C-alpha cells in the first residue's frame, strides 16, 4: 500500500510480522469491509486488517462465502485501503481472493492477484488451501505479491465438508494439515490462518513454522488471532460460536437508537428548533 511517496515506518509489513513472531509479540487481526470501520480499526492499533470474503455473509447476507465476486472484493478493498490511508496508515491490509478466482489455473490466479494488488494498493492477498494450491502460492509470491495462507476449516470448501465443525481432529487430517502448512510456507507465504482446529495441533504448527500463524478458533498458542469485526461487536445476535469473544452488543445499541429516532420523528420532536436552519 503506497502512502504518499514513502511508506510510513510504522506501517505493518510482512517483515514486521516475522519480527513479531520471533520476539513473541502477538499479532492482532480483524476483518473490515468499509471505509468507516477500517479507519476505526487502524486508529485502534490493529496490526492487520483482513478484507475477508466473510463480506459475502456479513455484508451481503449470503449463506456462504462462495457467491462473492472478485469485483465485489475489490469494491470492499478499495474502501478499506482508503480508510487506512486516512488514519495512521499503520495496519497492513490483506484481501481474500474469492472462490474460483485462483483455483482454475496458476495463470488466472496470478492475473487476479495482480488485479487486486493494482486496483487499490493493498499489502497482500489471502488464499485458502494446502498442497493443491502450493504451486499457485509460489507463482504469486515469485512475482512479489505477498500471500497469506489459510488452513483448517476453509469456508470456501464448506459444501465438501458439509458442516462447520472443528477440522483435523483425526490423525490423518492433522498430519495432512501439518504437511500443507510446511508446503505453503515453502511456497513463500508470509503467514497462515489456522481456522477451527484443535489447540494442540495449532501449537505444533506454530512451533514448526518460521512464519506466523494467525488463529481463529485454534487456541492461544498461535502467533496471532483473527476475528470477524461484526462478531466481536455483537452485530449478529444469532451467531454465538465458542471462539468468538464479544466486546460490545451493537445489535441492541443500534436497534435502540433507531427505535428512539423513529419515535422522535413520529412524535415530531425531531428536528427541534436547534436542529433546524
Ligand atoms: O473471510 C474471513 O473473514 C476470514 C477470516 C475469518 C479468517 O477468512
mmCIF file of C-alpha atoms and ligand atoms in Angstrom:
data_model
loop_
_atom_site.group_PDB
_atom_site.id
_atom_site.type_symbol
_atom_site.label_atom_id
_atom_site.label_comp_id
_atom_site.label_asym_id
_atom_site.label_seq_id
_atom_site.Cartn_x
_atom_site.Cartn_y
_atom_site.Cartn_z
ATOM 1 C CA UNK A 1 0.000 0.000 0.000
ATOM 2 C CA UNK A 2 1.552 3.286 -1.118
ATOM 3 C CA UNK A 3 1.017 6.077 1.373
ATOM 4 C CA UNK A 4 2.378 9.070 -0.467
ATOM 5 C CA UNK A 5 5.936 8.880 -1.735
ATOM 6 C CA UNK A 6 7.222 6.857 1.170
ATOM 7 C CA UNK A 7 5.656 4.302 3.427
ATOM 8 C CA UNK A 8 5.390 5.463 6.994
ATOM 9 C CA UNK A 9 7.852 3.472 9.064
ATOM 10 C CA UNK A 10 5.104 2.384 11.467
ATOM 11 C CA UNK A 11 3.238 0.629 8.675
ATOM 12 C CA UNK A 12 2.998 -3.088 9.406
ATOM 13 C CA UNK A 13 4.865 -5.131 6.805
ATOM 14 C CA UNK A 14 5.479 -8.844 6.265
ATOM 15 C CA UNK A 15 8.942 -8.317 7.792
ATOM 16 C CA UNK A 16 7.397 -6.735 10.875
ATOM 17 C CA UNK A 17 5.070 -9.723 11.341
ATOM 18 C CA UNK A 18 8.023 -12.109 11.181
ATOM 19 C CA UNK A 19 9.860 -9.983 13.774
ATOM 20 C CA UNK A 20 6.776 -10.096 15.987
ATOM 21 C CA UNK A 21 6.765 -13.892 15.839
ATOM 22 C CA UNK A 22 10.465 -14.028 16.648
ATOM 23 C CA UNK A 23 10.004 -11.697 19.623
ATOM 24 C CA UNK A 24 6.867 -13.484 20.836
ATOM 25 C CA UNK A 25 4.699 -10.387 20.280
ATOM 26 C CA UNK A 26 1.134 -11.418 19.436
ATOM 27 C CA UNK A 27 -0.387 -10.198 16.162
ATOM 28 C CA UNK A 28 -3.931 -8.776 16.167
ATOM 29 C CA UNK A 29 -6.041 -9.183 13.030
ATOM 30 C CA UNK A 30 -9.654 -8.146 12.399
ATOM 31 C CA UNK A 31 -11.813 -8.054 9.304
ATOM 32 C CA UNK A 32 -13.265 -4.873 7.834
ATOM 33 C CA UNK A 33 -15.297 -4.257 4.717
ATOM 34 C CA UNK A 34 -15.742 -0.490 4.560
ATOM 35 C CA UNK A 35 -14.017 2.877 4.942
ATOM 36 C CA UNK A 36 -15.535 3.901 8.283
ATOM 37 C CA UNK A 37 -14.703 0.644 10.057
ATOM 38 C CA UNK A 38 -11.185 0.489 8.605
ATOM 39 C CA UNK A 39 -10.494 3.982 9.936
ATOM 40 C CA UNK A 40 -11.573 2.976 13.430
ATOM 41 C CA UNK A 41 -9.590 -0.281 13.373
ATOM 42 C CA UNK A 42 -6.422 1.425 12.195
ATOM 43 C CA UNK A 43 -6.792 4.157 14.827
ATOM 44 C CA UNK A 44 -7.315 1.481 17.488
ATOM 45 C CA UNK A 45 -3.984 -0.129 16.590
ATOM 46 C CA UNK A 46 -4.940 -3.446 14.973
ATOM 47 C CA UNK A 47 -1.890 -4.872 13.166
ATOM 48 C CA UNK A 48 -3.614 -6.379 10.132
ATOM 49 C CA UNK A 49 -6.994 -5.655 8.555
ATOM 50 C CA UNK A 50 -8.358 -8.553 6.536
ATOM 51 C CA UNK A 51 -10.898 -7.723 3.854
ATOM 52 C CA UNK A 52 -12.369 -11.186 4.310
ATOM 53 C CA UNK A 53 -14.655 -12.940 1.882
ATOM 54 C CA UNK A 54 -16.830 -13.222 5.006
ATOM 55 C CA UNK A 55 -18.174 -9.970 3.479
ATOM 56 C CA UNK A 56 -20.302 -12.405 1.489
ATOM 57 C CA UNK A 57 -22.047 -13.432 4.727
ATOM 58 C CA UNK A 58 -21.967 -10.415 6.994
ATOM 59 C CA UNK A 59 -22.186 -7.651 4.398
ATOM 60 C CA UNK A 60 -24.201 -9.210 1.566
ATOM 61 C CA UNK A 61 -26.278 -11.693 3.573
ATOM 62 C CA UNK A 62 -25.321 -14.836 1.627
ATOM 63 C CA UNK A 63 -25.240 -18.178 3.455
ATOM 64 C CA UNK A 64 -21.636 -18.891 2.472
ATOM 65 C CA UNK A 65 -18.526 -17.102 1.208
ATOM 66 C CA UNK A 66 -18.860 -18.672 -2.238
ATOM 67 C CA UNK A 67 -21.026 -16.109 -4.081
ATOM 68 C CA UNK A 68 -18.810 -13.040 -3.596
ATOM 69 C CA UNK A 69 -17.043 -11.956 -6.794
ATOM 70 C CA UNK A 70 -13.601 -10.525 -7.381
ATOM 71 C CA UNK A 71 -15.118 -7.158 -8.334
ATOM 72 C CA UNK A 72 -17.119 -7.075 -5.102
ATOM 73 C CA UNK A 73 -13.961 -7.884 -3.123
ATOM 74 C CA UNK A 74 -12.165 -5.072 -4.939
ATOM 75 C CA UNK A 75 -15.016 -2.687 -4.065
ATOM 76 C CA UNK A 76 -14.653 -3.532 -0.333
ATOM 77 C CA UNK A 77 -10.862 -3.475 -0.522
ATOM 78 C CA UNK A 78 -10.782 -0.018 -2.084
ATOM 79 C CA UNK A 79 -12.904 1.400 0.745
ATOM 80 C CA UNK A 80 -10.790 -0.284 3.451
ATOM 81 C CA UNK A 81 -7.491 0.883 1.945
ATOM 82 C CA UNK A 82 -8.856 4.457 1.841
ATOM 83 C CA UNK A 83 -9.865 4.181 5.496
ATOM 84 C CA UNK A 84 -6.378 3.093 6.492
ATOM 85 C CA UNK A 85 -4.744 5.801 4.354
ATOM 86 C CA UNK A 86 -6.926 8.409 6.074
ATOM 87 C CA UNK A 87 -5.906 7.354 9.572
ATOM 88 C CA UNK A 88 -2.490 6.374 10.912
ATOM 89 C CA UNK A 89 -1.733 4.188 7.869
ATOM 90 C CA UNK A 90 -0.365 1.608 10.248
ATOM 91 C CA UNK A 91 -2.382 -1.536 9.580
ATOM 92 C CA UNK A 92 -1.397 -3.975 6.862
ATOM 93 C CA UNK A 93 -4.363 -4.644 4.536
ATOM 94 C CA UNK A 94 -4.844 -8.205 3.255
ATOM 95 C CA UNK A 95 -7.536 -9.107 0.726
ATOM 96 C CA UNK A 96 -9.170 -12.526 0.436
ATOM 97 C CA UNK A 97 -9.107 -13.962 -3.061
ATOM 98 C CA UNK A 98 -12.683 -15.159 -3.580
ATOM 99 C CA UNK A 99 -13.828 -18.648 -4.538
ATOM 100 C CA UNK A 100 -12.823 -19.605 -8.101
ATOM 101 C CA UNK A 101 -10.542 -16.608 -8.592
ATOM 102 C CA UNK A 102 -7.396 -18.727 -8.060
ATOM 103 C CA UNK A 103 -8.361 -22.401 -8.393
ATOM 104 C CA UNK A 104 -8.647 -22.771 -12.178
ATOM 105 C CA UNK A 105 -5.027 -22.185 -13.162
ATOM 106 C CA UNK A 106 -1.831 -20.599 -11.864
ATOM 107 C CA UNK A 107 -2.026 -18.063 -14.664
ATOM 108 C CA UNK A 108 -5.529 -16.959 -13.791
ATOM 109 C CA UNK A 109 -4.644 -16.837 -10.089
ATOM 110 C CA UNK A 110 -1.690 -14.600 -10.867
ATOM 111 C CA UNK A 111 -3.791 -12.352 -13.085
ATOM 112 C CA UNK A 112 -6.420 -11.968 -10.369
ATOM 113 C CA UNK A 113 -3.901 -11.444 -7.560
ATOM 114 C CA UNK A 114 -2.264 -8.775 -9.737
ATOM 115 C CA UNK A 115 -5.641 -7.145 -10.410
ATOM 116 C CA UNK A 116 -6.357 -6.996 -6.675
ATOM 117 C CA UNK A 117 -2.946 -5.516 -5.894
ATOM 118 C CA UNK A 118 -3.014 -2.999 -8.765
ATOM 119 C CA UNK A 119 -6.539 -1.690 -8.322
ATOM 120 C CA UNK A 120 -6.283 -0.445 -4.777
ATOM 121 C CA UNK A 121 -2.762 -0.758 -3.436
ATOM 122 C CA UNK A 122 -3.322 -3.265 -0.661
ATOM 123 C CA UNK A 123 -0.459 -5.148 1.005
ATOM 124 C CA UNK A 124 -1.198 -8.832 0.361
ATOM 125 C CA UNK A 125 -3.727 -11.449 -0.717
ATOM 126 C CA UNK A 126 -5.059 -14.495 1.149
ATOM 127 C CA UNK A 127 -5.822 -17.913 -0.392
ATOM 128 C CA UNK A 128 -7.401 -20.999 1.147
ATOM 129 C CA UNK A 129 -5.797 -24.400 0.673
ATOM 130 C CA UNK A 130 -2.801 -26.690 1.137
ATOM 131 C CA UNK A 131 -0.833 -28.830 -1.324
ATOM 132 C CA UNK A 132 -3.429 -28.235 -4.045
ATOM 133 C CA UNK A 133 -2.586 -24.527 -4.230
ATOM 134 C CA UNK A 134 1.092 -24.608 -3.195
ATOM 135 C CA UNK A 135 2.285 -24.108 -6.809
ATOM 136 C CA UNK A 136 -0.116 -21.193 -7.180
ATOM 137 C CA UNK A 137 1.147 -19.587 -3.971
ATOM 138 C CA UNK A 138 4.694 -19.904 -5.295
ATOM 139 C CA UNK A 139 3.725 -18.382 -8.613
ATOM 140 C CA UNK A 140 2.095 -15.384 -6.914
ATOM 141 C CA UNK A 141 4.849 -14.799 -4.342
ATOM 142 C CA UNK A 142 7.568 -15.221 -7.013
ATOM 143 C CA UNK A 143 6.368 -12.038 -8.735
ATOM 144 C CA UNK A 144 6.449 -10.140 -5.446
ATOM 145 C CA UNK A 145 2.855 -10.380 -4.211
ATOM 146 C CA UNK A 146 2.759 -11.392 -0.527
ATOM 147 C CA UNK A 147 0.436 -14.313 0.220
ATOM 148 C CA UNK A 148 -1.259 -15.281 3.468
ATOM 149 C CA UNK A 149 -2.366 -18.933 3.578
ATOM 150 C CA UNK A 150 -5.494 -20.363 5.199
ATOM 151 C CA UNK A 151 -5.810 -23.948 6.507
ATOM 152 C CA UNK A 152 -8.124 -25.950 8.738
ATOM 153 C CA UNK A 153 -11.749 -25.003 8.247
ATOM 154 C CA UNK A 154 -11.741 -23.372 4.836
ATOM 155 C CA UNK A 155 -15.173 -21.779 4.322
ATOM 156 C CA UNK A 156 -14.827 -21.884 0.517
ATOM 157 C CA UNK A 157 -14.901 -25.715 0.837
ATOM 158 C CA UNK A 158 -17.949 -25.826 3.086
ATOM 159 C CA UNK A 159 -20.009 -27.896 0.650
ATOM 160 C CA UNK A 160 -17.266 -30.534 0.624
ATOM 161 C CA UNK A 161 -17.165 -30.731 4.454
ATOM 162 C CA UNK A 162 -20.932 -30.487 4.914
ATOM 163 C CA UNK A 163 -20.584 -28.707 8.276
ATOM 164 C CA UNK A 164 -18.668 -26.001 10.149
ATOM 165 C CA UNK A 165 -17.361 -28.415 12.781
ATOM 166 C CA UNK A 166 -13.769 -28.427 14.066
ATOM 167 C CA UNK A 167 -11.330 -29.770 11.443
ATOM 168 C CA UNK A 168 -8.293 -32.073 11.750
ATOM 169 C CA UNK A 169 -9.398 -33.868 14.893
ATOM 170 C CA UNK A 170 -8.335 -37.177 13.379
ATOM 171 C CA UNK A 171 -4.688 -38.072 12.982
ATOM 172 C CA UNK A 172 -4.670 -38.346 9.194
ATOM 173 C CA UNK A 173 -6.217 -34.945 8.637
ATOM 174 C CA UNK A 174 -3.947 -33.425 11.306
ATOM 175 C CA UNK A 175 -0.841 -34.857 9.598
ATOM 176 C CA UNK A 176 -2.052 -33.560 6.235
ATOM 177 C CA UNK A 177 -2.620 -30.109 7.724
ATOM 178 C CA UNK A 178 0.903 -30.030 9.130
ATOM 179 C CA UNK A 179 2.307 -31.077 5.761
ATOM 180 C CA UNK A 180 0.140 -28.473 3.989
ATOM 181 C CA UNK A 181 1.394 -25.757 6.353
ATOM 182 C CA UNK A 182 5.005 -26.676 5.535
ATOM 183 C CA UNK A 183 4.270 -26.628 1.798
ATOM 184 C CA UNK A 184 2.550 -23.250 1.954
ATOM 185 C CA UNK A 185 5.473 -21.828 3.949
ATOM 186 C CA UNK A 186 7.944 -23.287 1.414
ATOM 187 C CA UNK A 187 5.881 -21.791 -1.414
ATOM 188 C CA UNK A 188 6.623 -18.367 0.049
ATOM 189 C CA UNK A 189 3.605 -17.413 2.197
ATOM 190 C CA UNK A 190 4.372 -14.856 4.913
ATOM 191 C CA UNK A 191 1.690 -16.099 7.372
ATOM 192 C CA UNK A 192 -1.026 -18.749 7.648
ATOM 193 C CA UNK A 193 -4.532 -18.504 9.120
ATOM 194 C CA UNK A 194 -5.485 -21.648 11.077
ATOM 195 C CA UNK A 195 -9.246 -21.882 11.394
ATOM 196 C CA UNK A 196 -11.144 -24.090 13.843
ATOM 197 C CA UNK A 197 -8.602 -26.809 14.592
ATOM 198 C CA UNK A 198 -7.579 -28.331 17.944
ATOM 199 C CA UNK A 199 -5.297 -26.054 20.024
ATOM 200 C CA UNK A 200 -2.640 -28.784 20.315
ATOM 201 C CA UNK A 201 -2.335 -29.080 16.553
ATOM 202 C CA UNK A 202 -2.208 -25.288 16.153
ATOM 203 C CA UNK A 203 0.581 -25.228 18.751
ATOM 204 C CA UNK A 204 2.574 -27.836 16.801
ATOM 205 C CA UNK A 205 2.126 -25.975 13.508
ATOM 206 C CA UNK A 206 3.101 -22.688 15.169
ATOM 207 C CA UNK A 207 6.251 -24.265 16.633
ATOM 208 C CA UNK A 208 7.292 -25.925 13.395
ATOM 209 C CA UNK A 209 6.817 -22.935 11.073
ATOM 210 C CA UNK A 210 9.044 -19.908 10.956
ATOM 211 C CA UNK A 211 6.216 -17.750 9.557
ATOM 212 C CA UNK A 212 3.425 -16.532 11.898
ATOM 213 C CA UNK A 213 0.218 -18.494 12.398
ATOM 214 C CA UNK A 214 -2.979 -16.498 12.894
ATOM 215 C CA UNK A 215 -5.662 -18.470 14.706
ATOM 216 C CA UNK A 216 -9.444 -18.317 14.645
ATOM 217 C CA UNK A 217 -10.872 -20.980 16.909
ATOM 218 C CA UNK A 218 -7.372 -22.507 17.093
ATOM 219 C CA UNK A 219 -6.375 -21.691 20.674
ATOM 220 C CA UNK A 220 -3.917 -19.334 22.325
ATOM 221 C CA UNK A 221 -0.624 -20.722 21.012
ATOM 222 C CA UNK A 222 -0.926 -19.163 17.561
ATOM 223 C CA UNK A 223 1.279 -16.148 16.865
ATOM 224 C CA UNK A 224 -1.798 -14.015 16.327
ATOM 225 C CA UNK A 225 -5.591 -14.043 16.390
ATOM 226 C CA UNK A 226 -8.208 -13.042 13.839
ATOM 227 C CA UNK A 227 -11.928 -12.499 14.290
ATOM 228 C CA UNK A 228 -14.719 -11.083 12.174
ATOM 229 C CA UNK A 229 -15.425 -7.497 13.258
ATOM 230 C CA UNK A 230 -19.211 -7.982 13.213
ATOM 231 C CA UNK A 231 -18.823 -10.870 15.677
ATOM 232 C CA UNK A 232 -16.717 -9.026 18.263
ATOM 233 C CA UNK A 233 -19.063 -6.048 18.085
ATOM 234 C CA UNK A 234 -22.135 -8.234 18.599
ATOM 235 C CA UNK A 235 -23.763 -7.218 15.327
ATOM 236 C CA UNK A 236 -25.271 -10.641 14.735
ATOM 237 C CA UNK A 237 -27.284 -11.795 17.723
ATOM 238 C CA UNK A 238 -27.886 -15.289 16.304
ATOM 239 C CA UNK A 239 -24.194 -16.155 15.953
ATOM 240 C CA UNK A 240 -22.546 -17.446 19.156
ATOM 241 C CA UNK A 241 -19.629 -19.762 18.331
ATOM 242 C CA UNK A 242 -17.305 -20.655 21.191
ATOM 243 C CA UNK A 243 -14.261 -18.987 19.592
ATOM 244 C CA UNK A 244 -15.805 -15.505 19.449
ATOM 245 C CA UNK A 245 -15.333 -13.081 22.319
ATOM 246 C CA UNK A 246 -17.937 -10.333 22.177
ATOM 247 C CA UNK A 247 -16.707 -6.869 23.196
ATOM 248 C CA UNK A 248 -19.939 -4.970 22.545
ATOM 249 C CA UNK A 249 -23.596 -5.555 21.862
ATOM 250 C CA UNK A 250 -24.035 -3.183 18.956
ATOM 251 C CA UNK A 251 -27.033 -5.044 17.566
ATOM 252 C CA UNK A 252 -29.037 -3.917 20.634
ATOM 253 C CA UNK A 253 -27.403 -0.467 20.768
ATOM 254 C CA UNK A 254 -28.242 0.241 17.120
ATOM 255 C CA UNK A 255 -31.765 -1.152 17.368
ATOM 256 C CA UNK A 256 -32.420 1.003 20.415
ATOM 257 C CA UNK A 257 -31.011 4.142 18.766
ATOM 258 C CA UNK A 258 -33.110 3.565 15.637
ATOM 259 C CA UNK A 259 -36.273 2.978 17.714
ATOM 260 C CA UNK A 260 -35.691 6.278 19.532
ATOM 261 C CA UNK A 261 -35.141 8.082 16.220
ATOM 262 C CA UNK A 262 -38.334 6.589 14.741
ATOM 263 C CA UNK A 263 -40.276 7.655 17.880
ATOM 264 C CA UNK A 264 -38.852 11.193 17.691
ATOM 265 C CA UNK A 265 -39.748 11.546 14.008
ATOM 266 C CA UNK A 266 -43.233 10.196 14.603
ATOM 267 C CA UNK A 267 -43.860 12.434 17.611
ATOM 268 C CA UNK A 268 -42.479 15.487 15.817
ATOM 269 C CA UNK A 269 -39.788 16.087 18.482
ATOM 270 C CA UNK A 270 -37.100 15.731 15.799
ATOM 271 C CA UNK A 271 -35.936 18.073 14.417
ATOM 272 C CA UNK A 272 -36.027 20.718 17.131
ATOM 273 C CA UNK A 273 -35.503 24.432 16.508
ATOM 274 C CA UNK A 274 -31.783 23.944 17.342
ATOM 275 C CA UNK A 275 -31.525 21.237 14.731
ATOM 276 C CA UNK A 276 -33.094 23.416 12.041
ATOM 277 C CA UNK A 277 -31.876 26.400 9.947
HETATM 278 O O1 LIG B 1 -13.182 -14.216 5.427
HETATM 279 C C1 LIG B 1 -12.789 -14.093 6.599
HETATM 280 O O2 LIG B 1 -13.292 -13.289 7.377
HETATM 281 C C2 LIG B 1 -11.699 -14.962 7.033
HETATM 282 C C3 LIG B 1 -11.314 -14.926 8.469
HETATM 283 C C4 LIG B 1 -12.388 -15.349 9.351
HETATM 284 C C5 LIG B 1 -10.051 -15.644 8.714
HETATM 285 O O3 LIG B 1 -11.148 -15.669 6.250
#
